[in-house]
Coordinates of C-alpha atoms in Angstrom, one line a residue:
M15 CA 131.2 103.3 116.9
S16 CA 128.2 101.1 117.6
D17 CA 127.2 98.5 115.1
F18 CA 123.4 97.6 115.1
V19 CA 121.1 95.0 113.4
L20 CA 117.5 96.0 113.9
L21 CA 114.5 93.7 113.3
D22 CA 110.7 94.0 113.1
W23 CA 107.9 92.0 111.5
D24 CA 104.3 92.1 110.8
T25 CA 101.8 89.5 109.6
R26 CA 103.2 89.7 106.0
Q27 CA 106.8 90.8 106.1
V28 CA 110.0 90.9 108.0
R29 CA 112.4 93.7 107.9
L30 CA 116.2 94.0 108.7
L31 CA 118.3 97.1 109.0
A32 CA 122.1 97.0 109.6
C33 CA 123.7 100.2 110.4
S34 CA 126.5 101.9 112.5
H35 CA 126.3 105.2 114.5
S36 CA 129.4 107.3 115.2
G37 CA 129.9 110.9 115.9
G38 CA 126.2 111.7 115.5
V39 CA 126.0 110.1 112.0
L40 CA 123.9 107.0 111.3
S41 CA 125.4 105.1 108.4
V42 CA 123.0 102.5 106.9
R43 CA 124.6 99.7 105.2
H44 CA 121.8 97.3 104.5
A45 CA 118.0 97.5 104.4
E46 CA 116.0 94.6 103.3
S47 CA 112.6 93.1 103.6
A48 CA 111.2 89.5 102.8
P49 CA 107.8 88.0 102.7
L50 CA 106.5 85.9 105.7
E51 CA 105.3 82.7 104.1
D52 CA 103.3 81.4 107.2
E53 CA 101.7 82.8 110.2
V54 CA 104.0 84.3 112.8
S55 CA 105.9 81.7 114.7
A56 CA 109.6 81.1 115.7
A57 CA 110.1 78.8 112.7
S58 CA 108.6 81.1 110.1
L59 CA 110.5 84.1 111.5
I60 CA 113.8 82.3 111.6
A61 CA 113.3 81.1 108.0
A62 CA 112.4 84.5 106.6
F63 CA 115.2 86.4 108.6
S64 CA 118.0 83.9 108.0
P65 CA 119.0 84.8 104.5
L66 CA 118.8 88.5 105.5
V67 CA 121.1 88.2 108.2
K68 CA 123.6 86.1 106.2
R69 CA 123.8 89.1 103.8
V70 CA 124.9 91.4 106.6
S71 CA 128.8 91.6 106.8
G72 CA 130.4 89.9 109.7
G73 CA 131.3 91.4 113.0
K74 CA 129.8 91.8 116.4
H75 CA 126.3 93.6 116.2
K76 CA 124.0 94.8 118.9
A77 CA 120.5 93.5 118.0
V78 CA 117.4 95.6 118.7
L79 CA 113.8 94.4 118.1
V80 CA 111.0 96.6 117.5
L81 CA 107.5 95.2 118.4
G82 CA 104.1 96.5 117.4
G83 CA 100.8 95.7 115.8
R84 CA 99.0 92.8 117.3
D85 CA 102.0 91.9 119.6
V86 CA 101.6 95.1 121.7
Q87 CA 98.7 97.0 123.4
S88 CA 99.1 100.7 124.4
R89 CA 97.0 103.5 125.6
I90 CA 97.1 106.8 127.7
L91 CA 96.4 106.5 131.3
R92 CA 96.0 108.8 134.1
I93 CA 97.6 107.7 137.4
P94 CA 96.7 109.3 140.8
P95 CA 99.5 111.1 142.6
V96 CA 101.8 108.5 144.3
P97 CA 105.4 108.4 145.4
A98 CA 107.9 108.0 142.5
E99 CA 109.1 104.6 143.8
E100 CA 105.3 103.3 143.8
L101 CA 104.5 104.5 140.4
P102 CA 105.7 101.3 138.4
D103 CA 103.6 99.1 140.7
M104 CA 100.6 101.4 140.3
V105 CA 101.0 101.4 136.5
R106 CA 100.9 97.7 136.4
L107 CA 97.9 97.6 138.5
R108 CA 96.1 99.9 136.4
A109 CA 97.1 98.2 133.3
G110 CA 95.6 94.9 134.6
T111 CA 92.2 96.6 134.6
E112 CA 92.3 99.1 131.8
F113 CA 93.3 96.8 129.1
S114 CA 90.6 94.7 127.5
T115 CA 92.1 91.4 128.6
A116 CA 93.6 90.4 131.9
D117 CA 97.2 89.1 131.8
E118 CA 99.2 89.0 135.1
T119 CA 102.4 87.9 133.4
A120 CA 102.4 90.7 130.7
I121 CA 105.5 92.8 130.6
V122 CA 104.3 96.5 131.2
D123 CA 106.4 99.6 130.4
Y124 CA 105.4 103.3 130.4
L125 CA 106.6 106.7 129.3
P126 CA 105.6 109.9 131.4
L127 CA 104.0 112.5 129.4
L128 CA 102.6 114.9 132.2
E129 CA 103.7 114.7 135.7
P130 CA 102.3 117.7 137.6
E131 CA 102.8 117.9 141.3
D132 CA 99.8 116.7 143.5
E133 CA 97.9 115.9 140.3
P134 CA 97.2 112.7 138.3
A135 CA 100.2 111.8 136.0
T136 CA 99.6 111.2 132.3
L137 CA 101.5 108.2 130.9
L138 CA 101.6 106.2 127.6
V139 CA 101.4 102.7 128.9
A140 CA 102.3 99.6 126.7
R141 CA 102.2 96.0 127.4
T142 CA 103.1 92.7 125.7
A143 CA 102.6 89.2 126.4
E144 CA 105.5 87.2 128.0
N145 CA 105.4 84.8 125.1
R146 CA 106.1 87.5 122.6
L147 CA 109.5 88.2 124.5
E148 CA 110.2 84.5 124.6
L149 CA 109.5 84.4 120.9
A150 CA 112.0 87.4 120.3
K151 CA 114.7 85.9 122.4
Q152 CA 114.3 82.4 120.5
V153 CA 114.5 84.1 117.1
C154 CA 117.6 86.2 117.9
G155 CA 119.1 83.3 119.6
K156 CA 118.8 80.9 116.5
L157 CA 120.1 83.9 114.3
Q158 CA 123.1 84.3 116.6
L159 CA 122.2 87.9 117.5
G160 CA 122.8 89.4 120.8
L161 CA 119.5 90.9 121.7
Q162 CA 120.1 94.2 123.5
H163 CA 116.7 95.9 123.6
I164 CA 113.1 95.3 122.6
S165 CA 111.4 98.7 121.6
L166 CA 108.0 99.9 120.9
Q167 CA 106.8 100.5 117.4
G168 CA 106.4 104.3 116.8
D169 CA 109.3 105.3 119.1
G170 CA 111.8 105.5 116.1
I171 CA 109.2 107.5 113.9
A172 CA 108.9 109.9 116.7
S173 CA 112.7 110.3 116.8
L174 CA 113.3 110.7 113.1
A175 CA 110.3 113.3 112.7
I176 CA 111.9 115.4 115.4
A177 CA 115.3 115.0 113.8
G178 CA 113.8 116.5 110.4
N179 CA 111.7 119.1 112.1
E180 CA 113.0 120.4 115.5
S181 CA 109.6 122.3 116.1
L182 CA 108.0 119.0 116.7
A183 CA 109.8 118.8 120.1
R184 CA 107.3 121.1 121.5
G185 CA 103.5 120.8 121.3
T186 CA 101.1 118.1 120.1
H187 CA 101.5 116.6 116.6
L188 CA 100.5 113.7 114.4
V189 CA 103.3 111.8 112.3
A190 CA 102.5 109.4 109.4
A191 CA 104.7 107.0 107.7
C192 CA 103.9 104.4 105.0
R193 CA 104.8 100.8 105.9
N194 CA 104.2 98.3 103.0
D195 CA 100.4 97.9 102.9
G196 CA 99.7 100.1 105.7
V197 CA 100.4 103.5 107.4
D198 CA 101.8 104.1 110.9
L199 CA 100.2 107.0 112.7
V200 CA 102.2 108.3 115.7
G201 CA 101.2 111.1 118.2
L202 CA 103.8 113.3 119.6
Y203 CA 103.6 115.4 122.8
D204 CA 106.5 117.6 123.7
G205 CA 108.8 115.4 121.8
K206 CA 107.7 112.2 123.4
L207 CA 105.7 109.3 122.0
A208 CA 102.1 109.8 123.0
S209 CA 100.1 107.3 120.8
V210 CA 100.8 104.7 117.9
R211 CA 98.4 103.0 115.5
A212 CA 99.0 100.9 112.6
V213 CA 96.2 101.2 109.9
P214 CA 95.8 99.1 106.7
L215 CA 95.6 100.6 103.2
P216 CA 92.8 99.3 101.0
K217 CA 93.9 96.3 98.8
D218 CA 94.4 97.3 95.1
G219 CA 93.0 100.7 95.9
D220 CA 93.8 103.8 93.8
L221 CA 95.2 107.1 95.4
A222 CA 91.6 108.5 95.9
T223 CA 90.6 105.3 97.7
Q224 CA 93.6 105.1 99.9
T225 CA 93.3 108.8 100.7
K226 CA 89.8 108.5 101.9
A227 CA 90.6 105.4 104.1
V228 CA 93.8 107.0 105.7
A229 CA 92.1 110.5 106.2
R230 CA 89.3 108.8 108.0
E231 CA 91.8 107.0 110.3
I232 CA 93.8 110.2 110.8
R233 CA 90.6 112.0 111.9
R234 CA 90.0 109.2 114.6
T235 CA 93.6 109.3 115.8
I236 CA 93.5 113.1 116.1
A237 CA 90.3 112.8 118.3
A238 CA 91.6 110.1 120.4
L239 CA 95.0 111.9 120.9
A240 CA 93.3 115.2 121.8
S241 CA 91.0 113.5 124.3
G242 CA 93.7 111.4 125.9
L243 CA 96.0 114.5 126.4
E244 CA 93.2 116.9 126.8
A245 CA 94.7 119.0 124.1
S246 CA 92.7 121.8 122.5
Q247 CA 94.1 121.0 119.1
I248 CA 96.8 119.1 117.1
E249 CA 99.3 121.6 116.0
S250 CA 100.7 120.0 112.9
L251 CA 100.4 117.0 110.7
V252 CA 103.6 115.5 109.4
W253 CA 104.4 112.7 106.9
L254 CA 107.7 110.9 106.6
T255 CA 108.2 110.3 102.7
A256 CA 110.8 108.5 100.8
N257 CA 109.4 108.3 97.2
E258 CA 106.8 109.8 94.8
H259 CA 103.9 107.7 96.1
D260 CA 104.4 108.7 99.7
Q261 CA 104.6 112.3 98.8
A262 CA 101.5 112.1 96.6
L263 CA 99.4 110.3 99.4
A264 CA 100.7 112.8 102.0
E265 CA 99.5 115.7 99.8
S266 CA 96.2 114.1 99.0
C267 CA 95.5 113.4 102.6
G268 CA 96.2 116.9 103.4
N269 CA 93.7 118.2 100.9
E270 CA 91.1 115.7 102.1
L271 CA 91.5 117.0 105.6
A272 CA 91.8 120.6 104.4
R273 CA 94.9 121.0 106.5
K274 CA 98.6 121.6 105.7
M275 CA 100.6 118.3 105.5
V276 CA 104.2 118.9 106.4
A277 CA 106.5 116.4 104.4
V278 CA 109.8 115.3 105.8
D279 CA 112.1 113.6 103.3
L280 CA 113.7 110.7 104.9
T281 CA 116.4 110.6 102.3
S282 CA 117.8 114.1 103.2
L283 CA 117.6 114.0 107.0
P284 CA 120.7 115.6 108.8
G285 CA 122.9 113.0 110.4
L286 CA 121.7 110.1 108.0
R287 CA 124.2 108.5 105.5
L288 CA 122.5 106.3 102.9
N289 CA 125.3 106.1 100.3
D290 CA 125.6 102.2 100.7
L291 CA 122.1 101.5 99.8
E292 CA 121.2 100.7 96.1
S293 CA 118.0 102.6 96.4
T294 CA 116.3 104.7 98.9
D295 CA 112.8 104.6 97.4
T296 CA 111.7 101.8 99.8
L297 CA 113.2 103.4 102.9
A298 CA 109.8 104.6 104.5
P299 CA 108.9 101.0 106.0
F300 CA 112.3 101.1 107.8
A301 CA 111.6 104.6 109.5
N302 CA 110.8 102.9 112.8
L303 CA 114.2 101.0 112.6
L304 CA 116.2 104.1 111.7
G305 CA 114.9 106.1 114.5
T306 CA 115.4 103.3 116.9
A307 CA 118.9 102.8 116.1
I308 CA 119.6 106.3 117.0
M309 CA 117.8 106.2 120.2
A310 CA 119.3 102.9 121.2
D311 CA 122.9 104.2 120.8
E312 CA 122.2 107.3 122.7
A313 CA 120.3 105.5 125.4
K314 CA 117.1 107.4 124.9
L315 CA 114.7 104.6 124.1
G316 CA 111.3 105.4 125.5
F317 CA 110.3 102.0 125.9
D318 CA 112.3 98.8 126.5
F319 CA 110.3 95.5 127.3
L320 CA 113.7 93.8 128.1
A321 CA 114.3 96.4 130.8
P322 CA 110.9 98.0 131.8
R323 CA 110.7 100.7 134.4
K324 CA 110.8 99.2 138.0
A325 CA 110.5 100.5 141.5
P326 CA 114.1 101.4 142.7
E327 CA 115.6 98.8 145.1
P328 CA 115.9 100.4 148.5
K329 CA 119.5 101.2 149.4
K330 CA 120.9 99.6 152.6
P331 CA 122.1 102.6 154.9
F332 CA 125.4 102.6 156.4
T333 CA 123.9 102.3 159.9
M334 CA 122.5 98.9 159.0
Y335 CA 126.0 97.6 158.2
A336 CA 127.4 99.3 161.3
L337 CA 124.6 97.6 163.5
A338 CA 125.4 94.2 161.9
G339 CA 129.1 94.6 162.9
T340 CA 128.2 95.5 166.4
L341 CA 126.0 92.5 166.7
A342 CA 128.7 90.2 165.4
A343 CA 131.0 91.7 168.0
I344 CA 128.4 91.0 170.9
V345 CA 128.2 87.3 169.7
L346 CA 132.0 87.0 169.8
L347 CA 132.2 88.5 173.2
G348 CA 129.7 86.0 174.8
G349 CA 126.4 87.8 174.2
G350 CA 124.9 84.9 172.2
W351 CA 122.2 84.5 174.9
L352 CA 120.6 87.9 173.6
I353 CA 120.3 86.6 170.2
H354 CA 118.8 83.3 171.5
S355 CA 116.3 85.0 173.5
S356 CA 115.2 87.2 170.5
V357 CA 115.0 84.3 168.2
A358 CA 112.8 82.4 170.7
S359 CA 110.4 85.4 170.9
I360 CA 110.3 85.6 167.0
E361 CA 109.6 81.9 166.8
S362 CA 106.7 82.1 169.3
K363 CA 105.1 85.0 167.3
A364 CA 105.6 83.1 164.0
D365 CA 103.8 80.0 165.4
A366 CA 100.9 82.1 166.6
A367 CA 100.7 83.8 163.1
Q368 CA 100.8 80.4 161.4
A369 CA 97.9 79.3 163.6
Q370 CA 95.8 82.3 162.8
L371 CA 96.7 81.9 159.0
A372 CA 95.5 78.3 159.0
T373 CA 92.3 79.5 160.6
L374 CA 91.8 82.2 157.9
R375 CA 92.5 79.7 155.0
N376 CA 89.8 77.4 156.4
D377 CA 87.2 80.2 156.6
I378 CA 88.1 81.3 153.0
E379 CA 87.8 77.6 151.7
E380 CA 84.3 77.3 153.4
M381 CA 83.4 80.6 151.6
S382 CA 84.8 79.7 148.2
D383 CA 81.4 78.7 146.7
E384 CA 79.7 81.9 147.8
V385 CA 82.6 84.1 146.6
K386 CA 82.6 82.3 143.3
Q387 CA 78.8 83.0 142.9
S388 CA 79.2 86.6 143.9
Q389 CA 81.9 87.0 141.3
Q390 CA 79.6 85.5 138.7
I391 CA 76.7 87.8 139.6
Q392 CA 79.1 90.9 139.5
Q393 CA 80.4 89.8 136.1
W394 CA 76.9 89.6 134.7
H395 CA 76.1 92.9 136.4
N396 CA 79.0 94.5 134.8
T397 CA 78.6 93.2 131.2
N398 CA 74.8 93.2 131.1
V399 CA 73.4 94.8 127.9
N400 CA 69.9 94.6 126.7
W401 CA 70.7 93.2 123.3
L402 CA 67.2 93.2 122.1
D403 CA 67.0 97.0 122.6
E404 CA 70.3 97.6 121.2
L405 CA 69.5 95.6 118.0
D406 CA 66.2 97.6 117.7
R407 CA 68.2 100.8 117.9
I408 CA 70.4 99.7 115.3
A409 CA 67.7 98.7 113.0
V410 CA 65.7 102.0 113.5
T411 CA 68.8 103.9 113.0
L412 CA 69.9 102.3 109.7
R413 CA 66.3 102.2 108.2
P414 CA 64.0 104.6 109.9
E415 CA 61.4 104.3 107.2
P416 CA 60.0 101.0 105.9
L417 CA 60.6 99.9 102.4
D418 CA 57.1 100.5 101.2
N419 CA 57.0 104.2 102.3
H420 CA 58.1 105.3 99.0
E421 CA 57.9 108.9 99.7
K422 CA 60.4 109.0 102.6
F423 CA 62.5 105.8 101.8
D424 CA 66.2 107.0 101.0
K425 CA 67.0 104.6 98.1
E426 CA 70.7 106.0 97.7
G427 CA 71.3 106.0 101.5
D428 CA 70.0 102.4 102.0
V429 CA 72.0 100.0 104.1
I430 CA 71.8 96.2 103.8
L431 CA 73.2 94.0 106.7
T432 CA 74.6 90.5 105.7
R433 CA 76.0 89.7 109.2
I434 CA 75.4 90.7 112.8
N435 CA 77.5 89.2 115.7
V436 CA 77.0 90.1 119.3
R437 CA 79.6 89.3 122.1
Q438 CA 79.9 90.4 125.7
A439 CA 83.0 92.3 126.9
A440 CA 86.1 90.2 127.5
G441 CA 87.7 90.0 130.9
K442 CA 86.3 89.7 134.4
N443 CA 85.8 93.4 134.8
G444 CA 84.6 94.0 131.3
R445 CA 81.6 96.2 130.8
G446 CA 79.1 96.3 127.9
G447 CA 80.0 94.4 124.8
T448 CA 80.5 94.5 121.0
V449 CA 78.1 94.3 118.0
E450 CA 79.8 93.4 114.8
L451 CA 78.1 94.5 111.6
A452 CA 78.8 93.6 108.1
G453 CA 76.9 94.6 104.8
G454 CA 76.8 96.9 101.8
V455 CA 75.8 100.3 100.7
R456 CA 75.3 102.0 97.4
E457 CA 77.6 105.2 98.2
F458 CA 80.7 105.3 100.0
S459 CA 79.6 108.5 101.9
V460 CA 76.9 106.5 103.6
I461 CA 79.6 104.6 105.6
D462 CA 80.7 107.7 107.3
E463 CA 77.2 109.0 107.8
M464 CA 76.3 105.5 109.3
E465 CA 79.3 105.9 111.8
Q466 CA 77.9 109.2 113.1
R467 CA 74.4 107.8 113.5
L468 CA 75.4 104.6 115.2
G469 CA 77.8 106.2 117.6
G470 CA 76.9 108.0 120.9
A471 CA 77.9 108.6 124.5
D472 CA 78.0 105.0 125.4
R473 CA 78.8 103.6 121.9
E474 CA 82.1 103.8 120.0
V475 CA 82.0 102.8 116.4
Q476 CA 85.3 101.2 115.1
Q477 CA 85.3 101.2 111.4
K478 CA 87.4 98.9 109.1
P479 CA 88.4 100.0 105.6
A480 CA 85.6 99.7 103.1
I481 CA 86.0 97.5 100.0
E482 CA 84.6 98.4 96.5
D483 CA 83.4 95.6 94.2
P484 CA 81.8 97.1 91.1
D485 CA 80.2 93.8 90.3
A486 CA 78.2 93.7 93.5
K487 CA 75.5 95.8 92.2
P488 CA 73.7 97.9 93.4
Y489 CA 75.6 97.6 96.8
V490 CA 79.1 98.0 95.4
W491 CA 80.7 99.0 98.7
S492 CA 81.1 96.4 101.5
F493 CA 81.8 97.4 105.0
Q494 CA 82.5 96.1 108.5
N495 CA 81.8 97.9 111.8
D496 CA 82.3 97.0 115.3
I497 CA 80.0 98.9 117.8
V498 CA 81.6 99.0 121.3
V499 CA 78.6 99.3 123.8
T500 CA 79.8 100.5 127.2
T501 CA 77.3 99.9 130.0
P502 CA 77.4 103.0 132.5
Q503 CA 78.1 102.2 136.2
E504 CA 76.1 105.3 137.4
G505 CA 72.8 104.7 138.8
R506 CA 73.0 101.0 139.0
S507 CA 72.3 99.1 142.2

């Protein structure tokens, strides 16, 4: 039997799950959350977790931490065909260029999704900053918990969904689970975690408002998942539920999307024993931890930032040891002069190589200013966007007719902007930039229409949940959009 304590957190809460796994049955002894009073730090996490850990019965536990949200970046990447032993290094190299910010010290792990022979492999790649791991180790150390694994948020949800519906082990699916003031959206491909997103729920929103916000994010996630996997369709939508609110939101989202939403009741999953819990109504936020506990005990974790996939160390063949033994025998028998001659030759070649290296270093130092200027020019070249043209395009798109053209002016579809921020792409190799828009509209439907009009081949609109304020008449809906502008490389000198 294995005893586990599983931990995770977001910007508002910490969660702890204590359980044991034996004979294919996961017995949950304790599940509790607590508010995070201050911003995420070692001190605030230790203060929030300490009372929870004290309420867990004594004994030796294996600690597993689940990272997600702002602490982890993940995306689907395609890697050219390479030998298996070179794949980890190739993934790390690609991750350094594909993610928005460069971080040579980041911890990178990946999960193969498609590995056809002689064709690019499709992988889900995730990375976290080294200081996140140090934070996790520090927190578990202070709580006197032996940290065994650091898993990726979403991996556990994928495992639970398949346990509740074995048909999800084949094909492409999307799984949702409520988590306090948000919803986790997890993509599955042939039973493997293929994508993970955490989307917020509108504050103080009713069921209809929450439904529109979540349905919009589900559409985006479906589009991104289908594009990343080159899948023709998402075969099913699944929602892990634990109470009436979860069930109502799942059904309402299914109606909004005009698709069947399959509900999987967490409280009746096979192999899950919940008798020790006072209530199971708040079990949904612990779905990640429940599934991760099962995977950790069965050594089936898709991601482990404490032990990421690495290139296998080459094994020393038997002939190498035999040669070493023969060489030792020659030395003992008086053949030391052979070794001396070989060492002298190696030292001579090393001196020549050092001299050549010194010459190259001098050449590089002399060219450092030119190289730096060239890099700066290349950076400008890669991130160059004609922002005046871009702002003109946005203005014409949002308000194609002037205010005094009363015959064609669309009063109900009018958009007023209160803030425009422009920034170039981050990173040395970033391309394009981002336009941040904030403003108000009269009708909620205008927000979706605006997203379609502002998007395009080289522009991705990232929309945050809209907020309704009946007192802010007539523009009762406020919105925030990020327009990511990508500068094409084709045709540029």
